[in-house]
Amino acid sequence: MSDGWAEPALRQQIEDLIAMLNRGQVLEALEQFYAPDARVFENDYLFAEDRFEALARQKPFIEPCLSIDGDVRLVYLDVGRGISVLNNQTRYDHPEYGQGQIDGVHVLYWQNGDVVRENYFSGTKAGEALSFWQLLASAKTS
């Protein structure tokens, strides 16, 4: 739930988050938009108990990247419930792992302008999640 967070403000927060991710500012986005106690799940498993653990787990991969070419798009938004869903197709160049592309879906739950929970899906679960949220988005607009 958005707990009364004003609709235009939440929309702006989401736009700002997406812009940062598309500039490759992944760690900065975590610091700015995630609540200190935000829990992060990956494919239904706990990835991080809080923002600080999420940062600590992401830094070793992200910091050495030679480039990050963000391609993050909003798939679904329910401001009243504080839910945004992002499709992430970001490309990166890592000195150890080479060039690659993320294929993921981020389901973000917002409260008072901060992400309080993220469910991230990759692999086949990303495709399933993307199909579900796209279907929900099309039903919402029809």
JSON list of C-alpha atoms in Angstrom, two decimals:
[
{"chain": "A", "resi": 1, "resn": "MET", "atom": "CA", "xyz": [0.00, 0.00, 0.00]},
{"chain": "A", "resi": 2, "resn": "SER", "atom": "CA", "xyz": [1.16, 3.50, -0.68]},
{"chain": "A", "resi": 3, "resn": "ASP", "atom": "CA", "xyz": [0.05, 4.76, 2.76]},
{"chain": "A", "resi": 4, "resn": "GLY", "atom": "CA", "xyz": [-1.27, 8.04, 1.43]},
{"chain": "A", "resi": 5, "resn": "TRP", "atom": "CA", "xyz": [1.86, 8.87, -0.56]},
{"chain": "A", "resi": 6, "resn": "ALA", "atom": "CA", "xyz": [0.62, 11.38, -3.11]},
{"chain": "A", "resi": 7, "resn": "GLU", "atom": "CA", "xyz": [0.05, 9.92, -6.58]},
{"chain": "A", "resi": 8, "resn": "PRO", "atom": "CA", "xyz": [2.08, 12.51, -8.54]},
{"chain": "A", "resi": 9, "resn": "ALA", "atom": "CA", "xyz": [4.98, 12.16, -6.09]},
{"chain": "A", "resi": 10, "resn": "LEU", "atom": "CA", "xyz": [5.05, 8.36, -6.39]},
{"chain": "A", "resi": 11, "resn": "ARG", "atom": "CA", "xyz": [4.88, 8.56, -10.18]},
{"chain": "A", "resi": 12, "resn": "GLN", "atom": "CA", "xyz": [7.83, 10.96, -10.13]},
{"chain": "A", "resi": 13, "resn": "GLN", "atom": "CA", "xyz": [9.80, 8.67, -7.79]},
{"chain": "A", "resi": 14, "resn": "ILE", "atom": "CA", "xyz": [9.28, 5.77, -10.20]},
{"chain": "A", "resi": 15, "resn": "GLU", "atom": "CA", "xyz": [10.28, 7.89, -13.21]},
{"chain": "A", "resi": 16, "resn": "ASP", "atom": "CA", "xyz": [13.40, 9.05, -11.36]},
{"chain": "A", "resi": 17, "resn": "LEU", "atom": "CA", "xyz": [14.29, 5.47, -10.39]},
{"chain": "A", "resi": 18, "resn": "ILE", "atom": "CA", "xyz": [13.94, 4.26, -13.97]},
{"chain": "A", "resi": 19, "resn": "ALA", "atom": "CA", "xyz": [16.05, 7.18, -15.24]},
{"chain": "A", "resi": 20, "resn": "MET", "atom": "CA", "xyz": [18.84, 6.35, -12.79]},
{"chain": "A", "resi": 21, "resn": "LEU", "atom": "CA", "xyz": [18.76, 2.66, -13.71]},
{"chain": "A", "resi": 22, "resn": "ASN", "atom": "CA", "xyz": [18.89, 3.58, -17.40]},
{"chain": "A", "resi": 23, "resn": "ARG", "atom": "CA", "xyz": [21.99, 5.67, -16.69]},
{"chain": "A", "resi": 24, "resn": "GLY", "atom": "CA", "xyz": [23.59, 2.63, -15.05]},
{"chain": "A", "resi": 25, "resn": "GLN", "atom": "CA", "xyz": [23.34, 4.09, -11.54]},
{"chain": "A", "resi": 26, "resn": "VAL", "atom": "CA", "xyz": [22.19, 0.86, -9.93]},
{"chain": "A", "resi": 27, "resn": "LEU", "atom": "CA", "xyz": [23.88, 1.25, -6.54]},
{"chain": "A", "resi": 28, "resn": "GLU", "atom": "CA", "xyz": [22.88, 4.89, -6.27]},
{"chain": "A", "resi": 29, "resn": "ALA", "atom": "CA", "xyz": [19.25, 3.96, -7.05]},
{"chain": "A", "resi": 30, "resn": "LEU", "atom": "CA", "xyz": [19.30, 1.35, -4.28]},
{"chain": "A", "resi": 31, "resn": "GLU", "atom": "CA", "xyz": [20.62, 3.93, -1.84]},
{"chain": "A", "resi": 32, "resn": "GLN", "atom": "CA", "xyz": [18.15, 6.62, -2.87]},
{"chain": "A", "resi": 33, "resn": "PHE", "atom": "CA", "xyz": [14.89, 4.73, -3.36]},
{"chain": "A", "resi": 34, "resn": "TYR", "atom": "CA", "xyz": [14.99, 1.68, -1.08]},
{"chain": "A", "resi": 35, "resn": "ALA", "atom": "CA", "xyz": [13.94, 1.90, 2.55]},
{"chain": "A", "resi": 36, "resn": "PRO", "atom": "CA", "xyz": [16.67, 0.83, 5.01]},
{"chain": "A", "resi": 37, "resn": "ASP", "atom": "CA", "xyz": [14.63, -2.26, 5.93]},
{"chain": "A", "resi": 38, "resn": "ALA", "atom": "CA", "xyz": [13.59, -3.12, 2.34]},
{"chain": "A", "resi": 39, "resn": "ARG", "atom": "CA", "xyz": [13.67, -6.87, 1.73]},
{"chain": "A", "resi": 40, "resn": "VAL", "atom": "CA", "xyz": [14.76, -8.19, -1.66]},
{"chain": "A", "resi": 41, "resn": "PHE", "atom": "CA", "xyz": [13.76, -11.57, -3.07]},
{"chain": "A", "resi": 42, "resn": "GLU", "atom": "CA", "xyz": [15.13, -13.28, -6.17]},
{"chain": "A", "resi": 43, "resn": "ASN", "atom": "CA", "xyz": [12.97, -15.97, -7.76]},
{"chain": "A", "resi": 44, "resn": "ASP", "atom": "CA", "xyz": [11.07, -16.30, -4.47]},
{"chain": "A", "resi": 45, "resn": "TYR", "atom": "CA", "xyz": [14.21, -16.72, -2.33]},
{"chain": "A", "resi": 46, "resn": "LEU", "atom": "CA", "xyz": [15.43, -14.09, 0.11]},
{"chain": "A", "resi": 47, "resn": "PHE", "atom": "CA", "xyz": [18.36, -12.26, -1.51]},
{"chain": "A", "resi": 48, "resn": "ALA", "atom": "CA", "xyz": [18.82, -9.49, 1.07]},
{"chain": "A", "resi": 49, "resn": "GLU", "atom": "CA", "xyz": [17.32, -8.76, 4.49]},
{"chain": "A", "resi": 50, "resn": "ASP", "atom": "CA", "xyz": [17.70, -5.01, 3.98]},
{"chain": "A", "resi": 51, "resn": "ARG", "atom": "CA", "xyz": [19.06, -2.29, 1.71]},
{"chain": "A", "resi": 52, "resn": "PHE", "atom": "CA", "xyz": [22.54, -2.55, 3.21]},
{"chain": "A", "resi": 53, "resn": "GLU", "atom": "CA", "xyz": [22.82, -6.26, 2.47]},
{"chain": "A", "resi": 54, "resn": "ALA", "atom": "CA", "xyz": [21.45, -5.69, -1.05]},
{"chain": "A", "resi": 55, "resn": "LEU", "atom": "CA", "xyz": [24.13, -3.06, -1.67]},
{"chain": "A", "resi": 56, "resn": "ALA", "atom": "CA", "xyz": [26.86, -5.30, -0.25]},
{"chain": "A", "resi": 57, "resn": "ARG", "atom": "CA", "xyz": [25.78, -8.18, -2.49]},
{"chain": "A", "resi": 58, "resn": "GLN", "atom": "CA", "xyz": [25.46, -6.03, -5.64]},
{"chain": "A", "resi": 59, "resn": "LYS", "atom": "CA", "xyz": [28.66, -3.96, -5.31]},
{"chain": "A", "resi": 60, "resn": "PRO", "atom": "CA", "xyz": [31.18, -6.73, -6.15]},
{"chain": "A", "resi": 61, "resn": "PHE", "atom": "CA", "xyz": [29.50, -7.28, -9.52]},
{"chain": "A", "resi": 62, "resn": "ILE", "atom": "CA", "xyz": [28.46, -3.73, -10.41]},
{"chain": "A", "resi": 63, "resn": "GLU", "atom": "CA", "xyz": [31.48, -1.66, -9.36]},
{"chain": "A", "resi": 64, "resn": "PRO", "atom": "CA", "xyz": [33.99, -3.35, -11.73]},
{"chain": "A", "resi": 65, "resn": "CYS", "atom": "CA", "xyz": [31.67, -3.06, -14.75]},
{"chain": "A", "resi": 66, "resn": "LEU", "atom": "CA", "xyz": [33.28, -1.20, -17.62]},
{"chain": "A", "resi": 67, "resn": "SER", "atom": "CA", "xyz": [29.86, -0.09, -18.81]},
{"chain": "A", "resi": 68, "resn": "ILE", "atom": "CA", "xyz": [26.20, -0.48, -17.95]},
{"chain": "A", "resi": 69, "resn": "ASP", "atom": "CA", "xyz": [23.71, 0.38, -20.68]},
{"chain": "A", "resi": 70, "resn": "GLY", "atom": "CA", "xyz": [20.37, 0.54, -18.91]},
{"chain": "A", "resi": 71, "resn": "ASP", "atom": "CA", "xyz": [17.20, -0.62, -20.62]},
{"chain": "A", "resi": 72, "resn": "VAL", "atom": "CA", "xyz": [14.53, -0.58, -17.92]},
{"chain": "A", "resi": 73, "resn": "ARG", "atom": "CA", "xyz": [10.88, 0.02, -18.75]},
{"chain": "A", "resi": 74, "resn": "LEU", "atom": "CA", "xyz": [7.71, 0.35, -16.73]},
{"chain": "A", "resi": 75, "resn": "VAL", "atom": "CA", "xyz": [5.34, -2.56, -17.44]},
{"chain": "A", "resi": 76, "resn": "TYR", "atom": "CA", "xyz": [2.66, -2.04, -14.79]},
{"chain": "A", "resi": 77, "resn": "LEU", "atom": "CA", "xyz": [1.76, 0.60, -12.25]},
{"chain": "A", "resi": 78, "resn": "ASP", "atom": "CA", "xyz": [-0.88, 0.63, -9.54]},
{"chain": "A", "resi": 79, "resn": "VAL", "atom": "CA", "xyz": [-0.28, 3.82, -7.58]},
{"chain": "A", "resi": 80, "resn": "GLY", "atom": "CA", "xyz": [-3.11, 3.11, -5.14]},
{"chain": "A", "resi": 81, "resn": "ARG", "atom": "CA", "xyz": [-1.54, -0.17, -4.09]},
{"chain": "A", "resi": 82, "resn": "GLY", "atom": "CA", "xyz": [2.02, 1.12, -4.38]},
{"chain": "A", "resi": 83, "resn": "ILE", "atom": "CA", "xyz": [3.13, -1.46, -6.97]},
{"chain": "A", "resi": 84, "resn": "SER", "atom": "CA", "xyz": [5.36, -0.88, -9.96]},
{"chain": "A", "resi": 85, "resn": "VAL", "atom": "CA", "xyz": [6.71, -3.55, -12.28]},
{"chain": "A", "resi": 86, "resn": "LEU", "atom": "CA", "xyz": [9.83, -2.98, -14.36]},
{"chain": "A", "resi": 87, "resn": "ASN", "atom": "CA", "xyz": [11.20, -5.03, -17.25]},
{"chain": "A", "resi": 88, "resn": "ASN", "atom": "CA", "xyz": [15.00, -4.96, -17.18]},
{"chain": "A", "resi": 89, "resn": "GLN", "atom": "CA", "xyz": [16.97, -5.73, -20.35]},
{"chain": "A", "resi": 90, "resn": "THR", "atom": "CA", "xyz": [20.14, -3.88, -19.32]},
{"chain": "A", "resi": 91, "resn": "ARG", "atom": "CA", "xyz": [23.44, -4.71, -21.04]},
{"chain": "A", "resi": 92, "resn": "TYR", "atom": "CA", "xyz": [26.76, -4.65, -19.22]},
{"chain": "A", "resi": 93, "resn": "ASP", "atom": "CA", "xyz": [30.46, -5.19, -19.84]},
{"chain": "A", "resi": 94, "resn": "HIS", "atom": "CA", "xyz": [32.24, -6.82, -16.90]},
{"chain": "A", "resi": 95, "resn": "PRO", "atom": "CA", "xyz": [36.03, -7.35, -16.87]},
{"chain": "A", "resi": 96, "resn": "GLU", "atom": "CA", "xyz": [35.70, -10.89, -15.49]},
{"chain": "A", "resi": 97, "resn": "TYR", "atom": "CA", "xyz": [32.40, -12.10, -16.98]},
{"chain": "A", "resi": 98, "resn": "GLY", "atom": "CA", "xyz": [32.47, -10.27, -20.30]},
{"chain": "A", "resi": 99, "resn": "GLN", "atom": "CA", "xyz": [29.48, -8.74, -22.03]},
{"chain": "A", "resi": 100, "resn": "GLY", "atom": "CA", "xyz": [26.04, -9.80, -20.97]},
{"chain": "A", "resi": 101, "resn": "GLN", "atom": "CA", "xyz": [22.43, -8.84, -20.72]},
{"chain": "A", "resi": 102, "resn": "ILE", "atom": "CA", "xyz": [20.04, -8.95, -17.82]},
{"chain": "A", "resi": 103, "resn": "ASP", "atom": "CA", "xyz": [16.65, -10.45, -18.51]},
{"chain": "A", "resi": 104, "resn": "GLY", "atom": "CA", "xyz": [14.64, -9.68, -15.42]},
{"chain": "A", "resi": 105, "resn": "VAL", "atom": "CA", "xyz": [11.43, -8.37, -13.94]},
{"chain": "A", "resi": 106, "resn": "HIS", "atom": "CA", "xyz": [11.37, -6.23, -10.79]},
{"chain": "A", "resi": 107, "resn": "VAL", "atom": "CA", "xyz": [8.13, -6.07, -8.83]},
{"chain": "A", "resi": 108, "resn": "LEU", "atom": "CA", "xyz": [8.51, -3.13, -6.45]},
{"chain": "A", "resi": 109, "resn": "TYR", "atom": "CA", "xyz": [6.25, -2.41, -3.49]},
{"chain": "A", "resi": 110, "resn": "TRP", "atom": "CA", "xyz": [6.33, 1.24, -2.39]},
{"chain": "A", "resi": 111, "resn": "GLN", "atom": "CA", "xyz": [5.42, 2.86, 0.90]},
{"chain": "A", "resi": 112, "resn": "ASN", "atom": "CA", "xyz": [5.74, 6.58, 1.57]},
{"chain": "A", "resi": 113, "resn": "GLY", "atom": "CA", "xyz": [8.04, 7.07, -1.42]},
{"chain": "A", "resi": 114, "resn": "ASP", "atom": "CA", "xyz": [10.41, 4.19, -0.69]},
{"chain": "A", "resi": 115, "resn": "VAL", "atom": "CA", "xyz": [10.65, 0.66, -2.02]},
{"chain": "A", "resi": 116, "resn": "VAL", "atom": "CA", "xyz": [9.95, -1.61, 0.95]},
{"chain": "A", "resi": 117, "resn": "ARG", "atom": "CA", "xyz": [10.05, -4.91, -0.94]},
{"chain": "A", "resi": 118, "resn": "GLU", "atom": "CA", "xyz": [11.38, -6.11, -4.26]},
{"chain": "A", "resi": 119, "resn": "ASN", "atom": "CA", "xyz": [10.56, -9.40, -5.91]},
{"chain": "A", "resi": 120, "resn": "TYR", "atom": "CA", "xyz": [13.06, -9.91, -8.73]},
{"chain": "A", "resi": 121, "resn": "PHE", "atom": "CA", "xyz": [12.52, -12.63, -11.31]},
{"chain": "A", "resi": 122, "resn": "SER", "atom": "CA", "xyz": [15.07, -14.01, -13.77]},
{"chain": "A", "resi": 123, "resn": "GLY", "atom": "CA", "xyz": [15.25, -16.96, -16.14]},
{"chain": "A", "resi": 124, "resn": "THR", "atom": "CA", "xyz": [11.95, -18.67, -16.94]},
{"chain": "A", "resi": 125, "resn": "LYS", "atom": "CA", "xyz": [10.35, -16.97, -13.93]},
{"chain": "A", "resi": 126, "resn": "ALA", "atom": "CA", "xyz": [11.05, -13.58, -15.56]},
{"chain": "A", "resi": 127, "resn": "GLY", "atom": "CA", "xyz": [9.07, -14.58, -18.64]},
{"chain": "A", "resi": 128, "resn": "GLU", "atom": "CA", "xyz": [6.19, -15.84, -16.53]},
{"chain": "A", "resi": 129, "resn": "ALA", "atom": "CA", "xyz": [6.17, -12.69, -14.40]},
{"chain": "A", "resi": 130, "resn": "LEU", "atom": "CA", "xyz": [6.37, -10.41, -17.43]},
{"chain": "A", "resi": 131, "resn": "SER", "atom": "CA", "xyz": [3.44, -12.18, -19.12]},
{"chain": "A", "resi": 132, "resn": "PHE", "atom": "CA", "xyz": [1.36, -11.96, -15.95]},
{"chain": "A", "resi": 133, "resn": "TRP", "atom": "CA", "xyz": [1.97, -8.24, -15.35]},
{"chain": "A", "resi": 134, "resn": "GLN", "atom": "CA", "xyz": [1.51, -7.34, -19.02]},
{"chain": "A", "resi": 135, "resn": "LEU", "atom": "CA", "xyz": [-1.82, -9.17, -19.02]},
{"chain": "A", "resi": 136, "resn": "LEU", "atom": "CA", "xyz": [-2.84, -7.35, -15.85]},
{"chain": "A", "resi": 137, "resn": "ALA", "atom": "CA", "xyz": [-1.81, -4.02, -17.38]},
{"chain": "A", "resi": 138, "resn": "SER", "atom": "CA", "xyz": [-3.84, -4.66, -20.54]},
{"chain": "A", "resi": 139, "resn": "ALA", "atom": "CA", "xyz": [-6.90, -5.70, -18.49]},
{"chain": "A", "resi": 140, "resn": "LYS", "atom": "CA", "xyz": [-6.54, -2.54, -16.41]},
{"chain": "A", "resi": 141, "resn": "THR", "atom": "CA", "xyz": [-6.60, -0.29, -19.50]},
{"chain": "A", "resi": 142, "resn": "SER", "atom": "CA", "xyz": [-9.46, -2.04, -21.30]}
]
